[in-house]
mmCIF file of C-alpha atoms and ligand atoms in Angstrom:
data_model
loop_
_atom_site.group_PDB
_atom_site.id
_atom_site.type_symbol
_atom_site.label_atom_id
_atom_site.label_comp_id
_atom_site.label_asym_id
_atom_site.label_seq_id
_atom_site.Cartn_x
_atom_site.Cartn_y
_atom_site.Cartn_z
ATOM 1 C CA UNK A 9 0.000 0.000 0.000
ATOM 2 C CA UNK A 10 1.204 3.497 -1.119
ATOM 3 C CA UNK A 11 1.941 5.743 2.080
ATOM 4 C CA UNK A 12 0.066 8.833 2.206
ATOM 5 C CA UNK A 13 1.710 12.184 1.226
ATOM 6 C CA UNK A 14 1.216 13.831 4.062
ATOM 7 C CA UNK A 15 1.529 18.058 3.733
ATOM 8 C CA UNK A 16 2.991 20.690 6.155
ATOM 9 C CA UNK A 17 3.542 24.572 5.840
ATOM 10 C CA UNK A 18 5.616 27.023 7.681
ATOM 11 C CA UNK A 19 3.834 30.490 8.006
ATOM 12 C CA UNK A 20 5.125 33.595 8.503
ATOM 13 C CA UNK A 21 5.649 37.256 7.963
ATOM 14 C CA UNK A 22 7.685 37.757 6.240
ATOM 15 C CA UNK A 23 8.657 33.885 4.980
ATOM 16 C CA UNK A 24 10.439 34.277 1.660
ATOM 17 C CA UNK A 25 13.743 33.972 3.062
ATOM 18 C CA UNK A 26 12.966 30.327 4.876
ATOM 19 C CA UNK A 27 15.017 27.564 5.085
ATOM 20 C CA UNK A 28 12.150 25.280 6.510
ATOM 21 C CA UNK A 29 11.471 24.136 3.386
ATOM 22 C CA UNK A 30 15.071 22.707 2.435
ATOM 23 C CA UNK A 31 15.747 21.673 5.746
ATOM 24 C CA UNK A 32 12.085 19.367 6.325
ATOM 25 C CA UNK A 33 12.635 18.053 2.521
ATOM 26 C CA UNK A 34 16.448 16.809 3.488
ATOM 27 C CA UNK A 35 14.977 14.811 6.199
ATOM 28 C CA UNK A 36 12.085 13.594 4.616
ATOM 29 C CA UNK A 37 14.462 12.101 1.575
ATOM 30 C CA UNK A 38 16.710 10.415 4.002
ATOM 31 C CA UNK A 39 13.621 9.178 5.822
ATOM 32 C CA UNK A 40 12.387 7.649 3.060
ATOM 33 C CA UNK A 41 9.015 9.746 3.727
ATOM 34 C CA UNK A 42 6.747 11.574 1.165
ATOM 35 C CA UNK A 43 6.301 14.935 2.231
ATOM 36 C CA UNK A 44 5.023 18.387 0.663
ATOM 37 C CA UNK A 45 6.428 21.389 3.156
ATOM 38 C CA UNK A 46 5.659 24.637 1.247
ATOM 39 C CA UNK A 47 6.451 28.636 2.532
ATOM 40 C CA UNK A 48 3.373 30.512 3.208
ATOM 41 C CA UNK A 49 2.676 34.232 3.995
ATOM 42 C CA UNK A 50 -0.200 35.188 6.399
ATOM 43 C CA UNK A 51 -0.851 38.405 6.160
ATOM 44 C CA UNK A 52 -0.633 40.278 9.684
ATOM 45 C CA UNK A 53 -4.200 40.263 10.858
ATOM 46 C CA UNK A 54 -4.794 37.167 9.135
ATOM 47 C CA UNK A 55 -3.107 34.107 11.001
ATOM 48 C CA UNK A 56 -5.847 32.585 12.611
ATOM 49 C CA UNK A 57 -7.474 32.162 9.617
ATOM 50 C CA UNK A 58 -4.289 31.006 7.557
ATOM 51 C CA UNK A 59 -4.125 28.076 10.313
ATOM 52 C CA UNK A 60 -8.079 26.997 10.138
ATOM 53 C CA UNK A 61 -7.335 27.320 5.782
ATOM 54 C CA UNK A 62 -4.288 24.724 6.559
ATOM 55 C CA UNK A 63 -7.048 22.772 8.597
ATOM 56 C CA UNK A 64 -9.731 22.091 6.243
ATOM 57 C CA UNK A 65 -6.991 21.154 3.921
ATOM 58 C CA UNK A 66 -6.218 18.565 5.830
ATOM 59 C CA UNK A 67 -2.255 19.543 6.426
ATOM 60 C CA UNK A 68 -0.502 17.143 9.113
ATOM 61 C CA UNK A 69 1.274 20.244 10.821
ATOM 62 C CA UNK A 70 2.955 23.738 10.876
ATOM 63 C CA UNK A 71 5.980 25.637 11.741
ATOM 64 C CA UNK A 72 5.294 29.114 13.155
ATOM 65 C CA UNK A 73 8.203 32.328 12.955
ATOM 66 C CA UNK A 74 7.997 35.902 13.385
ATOM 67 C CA UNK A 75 5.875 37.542 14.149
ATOM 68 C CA UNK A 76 3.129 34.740 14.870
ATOM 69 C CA UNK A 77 4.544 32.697 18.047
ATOM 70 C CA UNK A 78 2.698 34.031 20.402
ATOM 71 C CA UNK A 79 -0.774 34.126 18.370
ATOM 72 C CA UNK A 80 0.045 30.563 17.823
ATOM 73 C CA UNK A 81 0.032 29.586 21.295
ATOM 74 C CA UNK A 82 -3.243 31.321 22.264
ATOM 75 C CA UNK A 83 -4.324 29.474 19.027
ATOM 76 C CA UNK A 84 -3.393 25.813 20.561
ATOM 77 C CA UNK A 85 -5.566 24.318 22.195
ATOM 78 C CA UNK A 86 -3.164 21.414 23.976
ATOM 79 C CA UNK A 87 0.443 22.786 24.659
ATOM 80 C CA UNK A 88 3.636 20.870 25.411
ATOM 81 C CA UNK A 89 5.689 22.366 28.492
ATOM 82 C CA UNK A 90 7.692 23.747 26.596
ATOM 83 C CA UNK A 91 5.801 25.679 24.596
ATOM 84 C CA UNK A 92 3.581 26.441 27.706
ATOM 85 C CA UNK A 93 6.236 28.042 30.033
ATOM 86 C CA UNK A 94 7.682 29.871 27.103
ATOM 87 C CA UNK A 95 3.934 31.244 26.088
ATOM 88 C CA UNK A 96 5.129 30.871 22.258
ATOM 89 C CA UNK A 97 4.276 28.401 19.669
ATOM 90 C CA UNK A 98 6.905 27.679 16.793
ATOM 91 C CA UNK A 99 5.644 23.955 15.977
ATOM 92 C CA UNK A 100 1.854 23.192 15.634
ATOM 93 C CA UNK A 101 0.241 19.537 15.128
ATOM 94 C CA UNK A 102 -3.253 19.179 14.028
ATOM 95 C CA UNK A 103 -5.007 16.199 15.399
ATOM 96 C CA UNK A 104 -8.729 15.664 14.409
ATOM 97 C CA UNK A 105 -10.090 19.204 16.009
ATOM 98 C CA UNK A 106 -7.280 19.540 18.044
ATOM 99 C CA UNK A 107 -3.780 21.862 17.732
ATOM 100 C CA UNK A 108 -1.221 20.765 19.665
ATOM 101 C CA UNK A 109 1.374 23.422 20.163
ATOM 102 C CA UNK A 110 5.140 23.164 20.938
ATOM 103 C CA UNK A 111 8.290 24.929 21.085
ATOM 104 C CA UNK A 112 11.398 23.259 19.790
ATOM 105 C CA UNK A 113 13.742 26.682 19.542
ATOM 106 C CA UNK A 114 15.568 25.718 23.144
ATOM 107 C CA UNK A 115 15.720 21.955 22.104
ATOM 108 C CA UNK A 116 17.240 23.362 19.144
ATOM 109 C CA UNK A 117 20.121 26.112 20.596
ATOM 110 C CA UNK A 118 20.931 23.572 23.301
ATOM 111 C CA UNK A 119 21.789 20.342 20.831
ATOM 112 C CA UNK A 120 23.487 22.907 18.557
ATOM 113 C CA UNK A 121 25.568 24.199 21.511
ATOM 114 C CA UNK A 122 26.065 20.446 22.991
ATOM 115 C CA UNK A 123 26.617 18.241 19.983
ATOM 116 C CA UNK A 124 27.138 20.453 17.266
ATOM 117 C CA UNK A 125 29.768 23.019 18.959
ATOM 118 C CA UNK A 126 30.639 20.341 21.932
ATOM 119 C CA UNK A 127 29.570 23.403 24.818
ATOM 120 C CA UNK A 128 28.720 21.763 27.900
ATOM 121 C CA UNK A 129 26.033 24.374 30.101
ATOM 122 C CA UNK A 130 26.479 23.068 33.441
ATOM 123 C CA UNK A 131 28.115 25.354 35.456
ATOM 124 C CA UNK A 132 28.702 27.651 32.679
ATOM 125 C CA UNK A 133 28.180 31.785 33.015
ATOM 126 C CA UNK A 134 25.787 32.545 30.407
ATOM 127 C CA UNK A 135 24.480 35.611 29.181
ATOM 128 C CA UNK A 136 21.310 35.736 26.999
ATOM 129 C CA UNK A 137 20.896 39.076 25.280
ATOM 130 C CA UNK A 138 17.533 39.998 24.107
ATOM 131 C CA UNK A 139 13.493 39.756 25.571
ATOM 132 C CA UNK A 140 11.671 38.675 22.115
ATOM 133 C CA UNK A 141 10.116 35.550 21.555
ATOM 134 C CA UNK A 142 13.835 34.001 20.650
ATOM 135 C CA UNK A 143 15.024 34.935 24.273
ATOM 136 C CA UNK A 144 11.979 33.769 25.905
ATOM 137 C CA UNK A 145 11.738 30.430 24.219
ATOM 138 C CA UNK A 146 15.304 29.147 25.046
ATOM 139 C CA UNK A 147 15.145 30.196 28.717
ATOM 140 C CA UNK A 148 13.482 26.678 29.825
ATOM 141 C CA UNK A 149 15.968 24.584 27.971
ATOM 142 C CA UNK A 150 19.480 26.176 29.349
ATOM 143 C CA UNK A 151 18.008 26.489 32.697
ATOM 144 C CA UNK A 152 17.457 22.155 31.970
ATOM 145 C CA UNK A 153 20.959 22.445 31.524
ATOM 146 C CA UNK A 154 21.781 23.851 35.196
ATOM 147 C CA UNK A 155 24.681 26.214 33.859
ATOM 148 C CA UNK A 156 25.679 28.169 37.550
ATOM 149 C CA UNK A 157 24.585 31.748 36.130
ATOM 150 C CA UNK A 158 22.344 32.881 33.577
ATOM 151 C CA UNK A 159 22.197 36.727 33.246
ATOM 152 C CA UNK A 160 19.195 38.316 31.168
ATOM 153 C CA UNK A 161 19.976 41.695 29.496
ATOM 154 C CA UNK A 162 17.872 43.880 26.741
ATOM 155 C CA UNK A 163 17.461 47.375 25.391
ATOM 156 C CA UNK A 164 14.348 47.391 26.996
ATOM 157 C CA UNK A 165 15.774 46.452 30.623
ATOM 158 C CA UNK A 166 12.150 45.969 31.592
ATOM 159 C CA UNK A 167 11.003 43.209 29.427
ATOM 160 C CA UNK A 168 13.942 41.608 31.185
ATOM 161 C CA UNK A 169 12.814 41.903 34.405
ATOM 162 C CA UNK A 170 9.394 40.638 33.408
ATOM 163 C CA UNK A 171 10.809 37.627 32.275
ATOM 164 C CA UNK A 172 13.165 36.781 35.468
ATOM 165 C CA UNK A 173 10.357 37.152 37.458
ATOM 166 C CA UNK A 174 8.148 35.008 35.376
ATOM 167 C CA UNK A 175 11.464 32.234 35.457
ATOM 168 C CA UNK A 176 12.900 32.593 38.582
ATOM 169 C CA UNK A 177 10.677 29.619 40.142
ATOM 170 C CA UNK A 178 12.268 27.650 37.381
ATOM 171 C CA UNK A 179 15.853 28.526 37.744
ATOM 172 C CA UNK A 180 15.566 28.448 41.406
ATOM 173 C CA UNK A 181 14.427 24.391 40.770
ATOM 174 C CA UNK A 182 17.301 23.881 38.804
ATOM 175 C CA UNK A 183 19.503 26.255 41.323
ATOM 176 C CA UNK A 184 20.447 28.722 38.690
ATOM 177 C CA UNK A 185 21.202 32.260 39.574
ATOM 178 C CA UNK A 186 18.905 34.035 37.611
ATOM 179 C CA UNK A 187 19.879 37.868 37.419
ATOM 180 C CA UNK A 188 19.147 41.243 35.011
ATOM 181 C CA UNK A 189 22.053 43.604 34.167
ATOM 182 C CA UNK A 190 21.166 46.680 31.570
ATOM 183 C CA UNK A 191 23.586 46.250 28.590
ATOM 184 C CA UNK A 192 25.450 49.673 29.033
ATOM 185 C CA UNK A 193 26.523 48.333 32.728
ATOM 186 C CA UNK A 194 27.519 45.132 31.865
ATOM 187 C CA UNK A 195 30.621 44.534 34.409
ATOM 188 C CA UNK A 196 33.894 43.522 32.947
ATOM 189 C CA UNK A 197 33.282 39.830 33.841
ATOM 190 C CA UNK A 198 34.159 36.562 32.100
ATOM 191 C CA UNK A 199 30.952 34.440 30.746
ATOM 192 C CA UNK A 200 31.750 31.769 29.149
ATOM 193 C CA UNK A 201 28.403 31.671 26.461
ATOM 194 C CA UNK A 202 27.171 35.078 25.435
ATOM 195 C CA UNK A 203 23.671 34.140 23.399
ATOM 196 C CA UNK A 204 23.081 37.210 20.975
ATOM 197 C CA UNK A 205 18.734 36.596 20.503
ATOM 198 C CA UNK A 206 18.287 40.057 19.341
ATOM 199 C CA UNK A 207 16.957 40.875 15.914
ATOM 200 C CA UNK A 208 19.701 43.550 15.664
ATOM 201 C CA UNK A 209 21.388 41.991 13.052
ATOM 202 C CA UNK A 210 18.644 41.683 10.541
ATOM 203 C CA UNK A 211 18.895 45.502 10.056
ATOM 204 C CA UNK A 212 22.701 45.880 10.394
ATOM 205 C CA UNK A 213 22.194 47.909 13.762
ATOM 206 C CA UNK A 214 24.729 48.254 16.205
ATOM 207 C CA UNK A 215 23.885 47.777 19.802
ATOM 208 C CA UNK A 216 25.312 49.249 22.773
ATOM 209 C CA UNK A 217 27.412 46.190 24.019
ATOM 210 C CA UNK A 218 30.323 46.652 26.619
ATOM 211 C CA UNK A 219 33.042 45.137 23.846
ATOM 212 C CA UNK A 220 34.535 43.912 27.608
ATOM 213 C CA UNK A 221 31.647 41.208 27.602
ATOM 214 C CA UNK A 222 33.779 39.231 25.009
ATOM 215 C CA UNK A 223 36.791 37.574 25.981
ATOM 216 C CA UNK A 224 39.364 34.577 24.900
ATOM 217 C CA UNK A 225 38.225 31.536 25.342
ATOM 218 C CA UNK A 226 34.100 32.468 25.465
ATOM 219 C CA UNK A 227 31.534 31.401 22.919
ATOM 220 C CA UNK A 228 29.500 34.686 20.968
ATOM 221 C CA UNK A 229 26.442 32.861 19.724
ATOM 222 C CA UNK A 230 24.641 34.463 17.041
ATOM 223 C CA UNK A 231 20.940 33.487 16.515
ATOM 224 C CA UNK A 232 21.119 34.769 12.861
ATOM 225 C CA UNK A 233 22.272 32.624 10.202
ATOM 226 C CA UNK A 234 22.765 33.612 7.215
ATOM 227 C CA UNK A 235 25.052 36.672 7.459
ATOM 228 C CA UNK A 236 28.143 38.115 10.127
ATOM 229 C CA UNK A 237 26.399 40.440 12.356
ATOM 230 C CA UNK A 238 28.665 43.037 13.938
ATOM 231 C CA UNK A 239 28.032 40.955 17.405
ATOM 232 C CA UNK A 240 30.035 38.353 15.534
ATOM 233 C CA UNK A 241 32.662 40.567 14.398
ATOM 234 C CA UNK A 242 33.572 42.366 18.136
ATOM 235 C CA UNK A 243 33.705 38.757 19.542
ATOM 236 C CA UNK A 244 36.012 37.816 17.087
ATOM 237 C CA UNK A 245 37.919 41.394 17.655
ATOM 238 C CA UNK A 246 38.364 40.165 20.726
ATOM 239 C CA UNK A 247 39.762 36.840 20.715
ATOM 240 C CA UNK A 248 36.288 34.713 21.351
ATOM 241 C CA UNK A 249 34.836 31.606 19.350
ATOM 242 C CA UNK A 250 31.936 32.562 17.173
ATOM 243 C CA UNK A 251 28.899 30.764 15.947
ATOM 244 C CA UNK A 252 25.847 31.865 13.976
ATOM 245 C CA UNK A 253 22.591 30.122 14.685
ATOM 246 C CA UNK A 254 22.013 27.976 11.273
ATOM 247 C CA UNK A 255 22.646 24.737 13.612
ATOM 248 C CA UNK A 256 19.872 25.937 16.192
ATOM 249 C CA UNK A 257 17.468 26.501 13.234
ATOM 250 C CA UNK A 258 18.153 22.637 11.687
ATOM 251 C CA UNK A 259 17.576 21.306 15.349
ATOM 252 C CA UNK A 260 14.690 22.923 16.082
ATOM 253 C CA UNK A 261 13.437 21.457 12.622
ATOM 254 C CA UNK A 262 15.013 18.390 13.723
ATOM 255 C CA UNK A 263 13.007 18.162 17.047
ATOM 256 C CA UNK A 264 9.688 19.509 15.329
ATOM 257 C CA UNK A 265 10.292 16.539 12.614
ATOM 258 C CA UNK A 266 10.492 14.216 15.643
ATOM 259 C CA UNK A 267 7.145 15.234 16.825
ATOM 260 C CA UNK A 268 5.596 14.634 13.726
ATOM 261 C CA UNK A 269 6.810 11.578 12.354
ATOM 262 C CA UNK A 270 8.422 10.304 15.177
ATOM 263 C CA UNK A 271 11.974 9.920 13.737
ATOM 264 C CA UNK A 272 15.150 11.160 14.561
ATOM 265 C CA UNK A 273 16.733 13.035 11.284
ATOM 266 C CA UNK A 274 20.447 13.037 10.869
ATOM 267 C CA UNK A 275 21.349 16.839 11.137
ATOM 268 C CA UNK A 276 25.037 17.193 10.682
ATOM 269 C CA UNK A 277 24.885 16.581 6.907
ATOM 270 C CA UNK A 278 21.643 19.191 6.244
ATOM 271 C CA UNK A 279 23.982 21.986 8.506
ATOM 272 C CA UNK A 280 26.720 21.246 5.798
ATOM 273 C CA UNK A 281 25.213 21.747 2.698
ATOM 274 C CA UNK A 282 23.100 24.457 4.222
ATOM 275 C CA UNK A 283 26.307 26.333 4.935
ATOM 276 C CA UNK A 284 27.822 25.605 1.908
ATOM 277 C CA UNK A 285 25.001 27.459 -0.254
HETATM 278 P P1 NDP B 11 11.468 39.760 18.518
HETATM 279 O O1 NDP B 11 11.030 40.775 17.551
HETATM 280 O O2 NDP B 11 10.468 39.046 19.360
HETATM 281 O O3 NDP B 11 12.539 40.420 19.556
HETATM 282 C C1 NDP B 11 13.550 41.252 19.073
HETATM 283 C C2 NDP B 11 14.594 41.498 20.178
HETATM 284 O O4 NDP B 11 15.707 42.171 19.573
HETATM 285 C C3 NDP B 11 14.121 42.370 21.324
HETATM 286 O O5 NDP B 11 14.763 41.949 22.495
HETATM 287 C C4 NDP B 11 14.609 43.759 20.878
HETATM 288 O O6 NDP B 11 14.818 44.652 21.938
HETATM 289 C C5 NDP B 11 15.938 43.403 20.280
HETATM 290 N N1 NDP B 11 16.428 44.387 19.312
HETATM 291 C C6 NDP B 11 15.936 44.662 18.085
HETATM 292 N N2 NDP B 11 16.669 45.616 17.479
HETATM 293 C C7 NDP B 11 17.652 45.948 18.362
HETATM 294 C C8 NDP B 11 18.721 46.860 18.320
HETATM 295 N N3 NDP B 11 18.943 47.655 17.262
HETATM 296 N N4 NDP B 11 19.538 46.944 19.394
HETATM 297 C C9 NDP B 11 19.338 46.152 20.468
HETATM 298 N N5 NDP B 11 18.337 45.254 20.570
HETATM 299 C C10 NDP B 11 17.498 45.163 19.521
HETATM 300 O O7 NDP B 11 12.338 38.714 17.669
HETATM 301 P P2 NDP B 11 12.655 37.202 18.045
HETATM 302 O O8 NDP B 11 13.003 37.162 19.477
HETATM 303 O O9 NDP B 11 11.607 36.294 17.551
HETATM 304 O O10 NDP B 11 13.964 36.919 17.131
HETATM 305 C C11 NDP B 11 15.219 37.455 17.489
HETATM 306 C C12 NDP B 11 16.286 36.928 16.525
HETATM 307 O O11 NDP B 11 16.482 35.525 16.704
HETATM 308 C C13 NDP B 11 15.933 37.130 15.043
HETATM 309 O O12 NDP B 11 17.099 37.586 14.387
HETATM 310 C C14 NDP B 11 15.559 35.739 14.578
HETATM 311 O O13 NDP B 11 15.844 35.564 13.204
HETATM 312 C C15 NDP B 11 16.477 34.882 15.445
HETATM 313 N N6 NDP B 11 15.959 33.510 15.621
HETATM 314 C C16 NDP B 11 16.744 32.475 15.192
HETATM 315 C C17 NDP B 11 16.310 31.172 15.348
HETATM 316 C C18 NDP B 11 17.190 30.061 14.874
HETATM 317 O O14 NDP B 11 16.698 28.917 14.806
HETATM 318 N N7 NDP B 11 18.443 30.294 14.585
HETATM 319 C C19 NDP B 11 15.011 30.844 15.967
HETATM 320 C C20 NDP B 11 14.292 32.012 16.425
HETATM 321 C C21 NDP B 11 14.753 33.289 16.224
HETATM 322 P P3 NDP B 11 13.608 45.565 22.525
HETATM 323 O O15 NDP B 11 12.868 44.666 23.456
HETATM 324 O O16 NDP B 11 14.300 46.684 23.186
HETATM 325 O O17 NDP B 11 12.786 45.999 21.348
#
């Protein structure tokens, strides 16, 4: 009997740029599965709709970006923990009448960091720069990791402290100091991860950083892919290691391709040929 092509979208705003696409396609050849995984625009005021369209088509499943993670969350109506502590959706299954939401971004930065870049986080200093959705969503998982320190910083200090209060129970379970520092006061102290989650780089800004953040021997982890941000370039200035975020985005694919077809895709090989385009 003939498996069923089953179909999947990622939606966004915009979405031409996705790699989703490519990367869900890779697996799905070396998995031996039939898949159709197309881009899709929703227009801003539009994404509840889009999702009920992809429902009476009878799609399997969705990835969710910018700017729709949190509408996608309110729009679940079963969440996974992950997913629920972060309040943002970035993987959605649909299940009869049911959407079941996840969040596979922190799955995705910490296998990057751990088996990709070989970065243990326990007991590490890490500081995680940036209160979007990005920020948010990978709080959970390097908490998971008890690193000894995980310091929350933004250019909106306040968002910051909204979400250390709304984690401290968490990092208090997994005894992680949990703390806020605005980015212009940043001491001259050593971390040994420095997580850039702002969108900075997608319009070439600058951001105040304290170039003293950086150091020999740290990790500056870039969340964009795709191009050298000028966070990359100061780390590098100053002696540290430097990654961009392409592995995080094939793991989080990775982990959302787990959930629905419960297999396990080889990502090293999809990273390579990613980067080499
Ligand atoms: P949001 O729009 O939710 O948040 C943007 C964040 O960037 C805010 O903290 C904002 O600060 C900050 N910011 C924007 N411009 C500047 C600037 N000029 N100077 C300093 N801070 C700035 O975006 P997301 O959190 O969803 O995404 C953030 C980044 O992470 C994007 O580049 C996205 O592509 C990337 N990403 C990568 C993934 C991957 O798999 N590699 C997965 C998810 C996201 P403020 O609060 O002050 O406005």
């Amino acid at each position: 009997m003939t498996e069923l092509k089953k179909h999947f979208a990622v939606i966004g705003n915009p979405i031409h740029h996705s790699l989703s696409p490519q990367i869900h396609s890779a697996f799905a050849k070396e998995a031996g599965l039939h898949i159709d995984y197309k881009a899709l625009l929703s227009p801003l005021d539009e994404f509840k709709n889009t999702i009920h369209q992809l429902i009476a088509q009878k799609l399997s499943g969705a990835n969710v970006t910018l700017p729709f993670k949190k509408e996608a969350y309110e729009l679940a109506s079963q969440h996974s923990s992950h997913s629920r502590i972060a309040e943002a959706v970035n993987t959605l299954e649909f299940k009869g009448d049911q959407i079941i939401g996840h969040n596979t971004d922190g799955i995705g930065l910490v296998r990057d960091l751990e088996q990709n870049l070989n970065v243990d986080l326990k007991r590490k200093k890490i500081l995680l720069i940036g209160a979007g959705g990005a920020a948010e969503g990978v709080i959970y998982s390097i908490l998971e990791k008890e690193p000894s320190e995980l310091t929350l910083t933004n250019r909106t200090i306040e968002k910051s402290h909204v979400i250390r209060n709304k984690m401290d129970v968490h990092a208090k379970s997994f005894n992680v100091n949990l703390n806020v520092i605005e980015m212009a006061k940043l001491p001259d102290q050593y971390f040994d991860i420095i997580i850039n989650a702002t969108s900075a780089g997608l319009n070439n800004a600058e951001f105040d950083l304290n170039h003293k953040v950086f150091h020999e021997g740290s990790l500056a982890y870039d969340m964009m892919y795709g191009k050298e941000t000028s966070f990359i370039r100061e780390a590098q200035s100053q002696g540290s290691k430097t990654s961009d975020g392409l592995g995080m985005l094939v793991e989080q694919a990775a982990e959302a391709f787990f959930i629905w077809h419960h297999i396990k895709p080889k990502t090293k090989s999809v990273i390579e040929s990613l980067r080499a385009l």
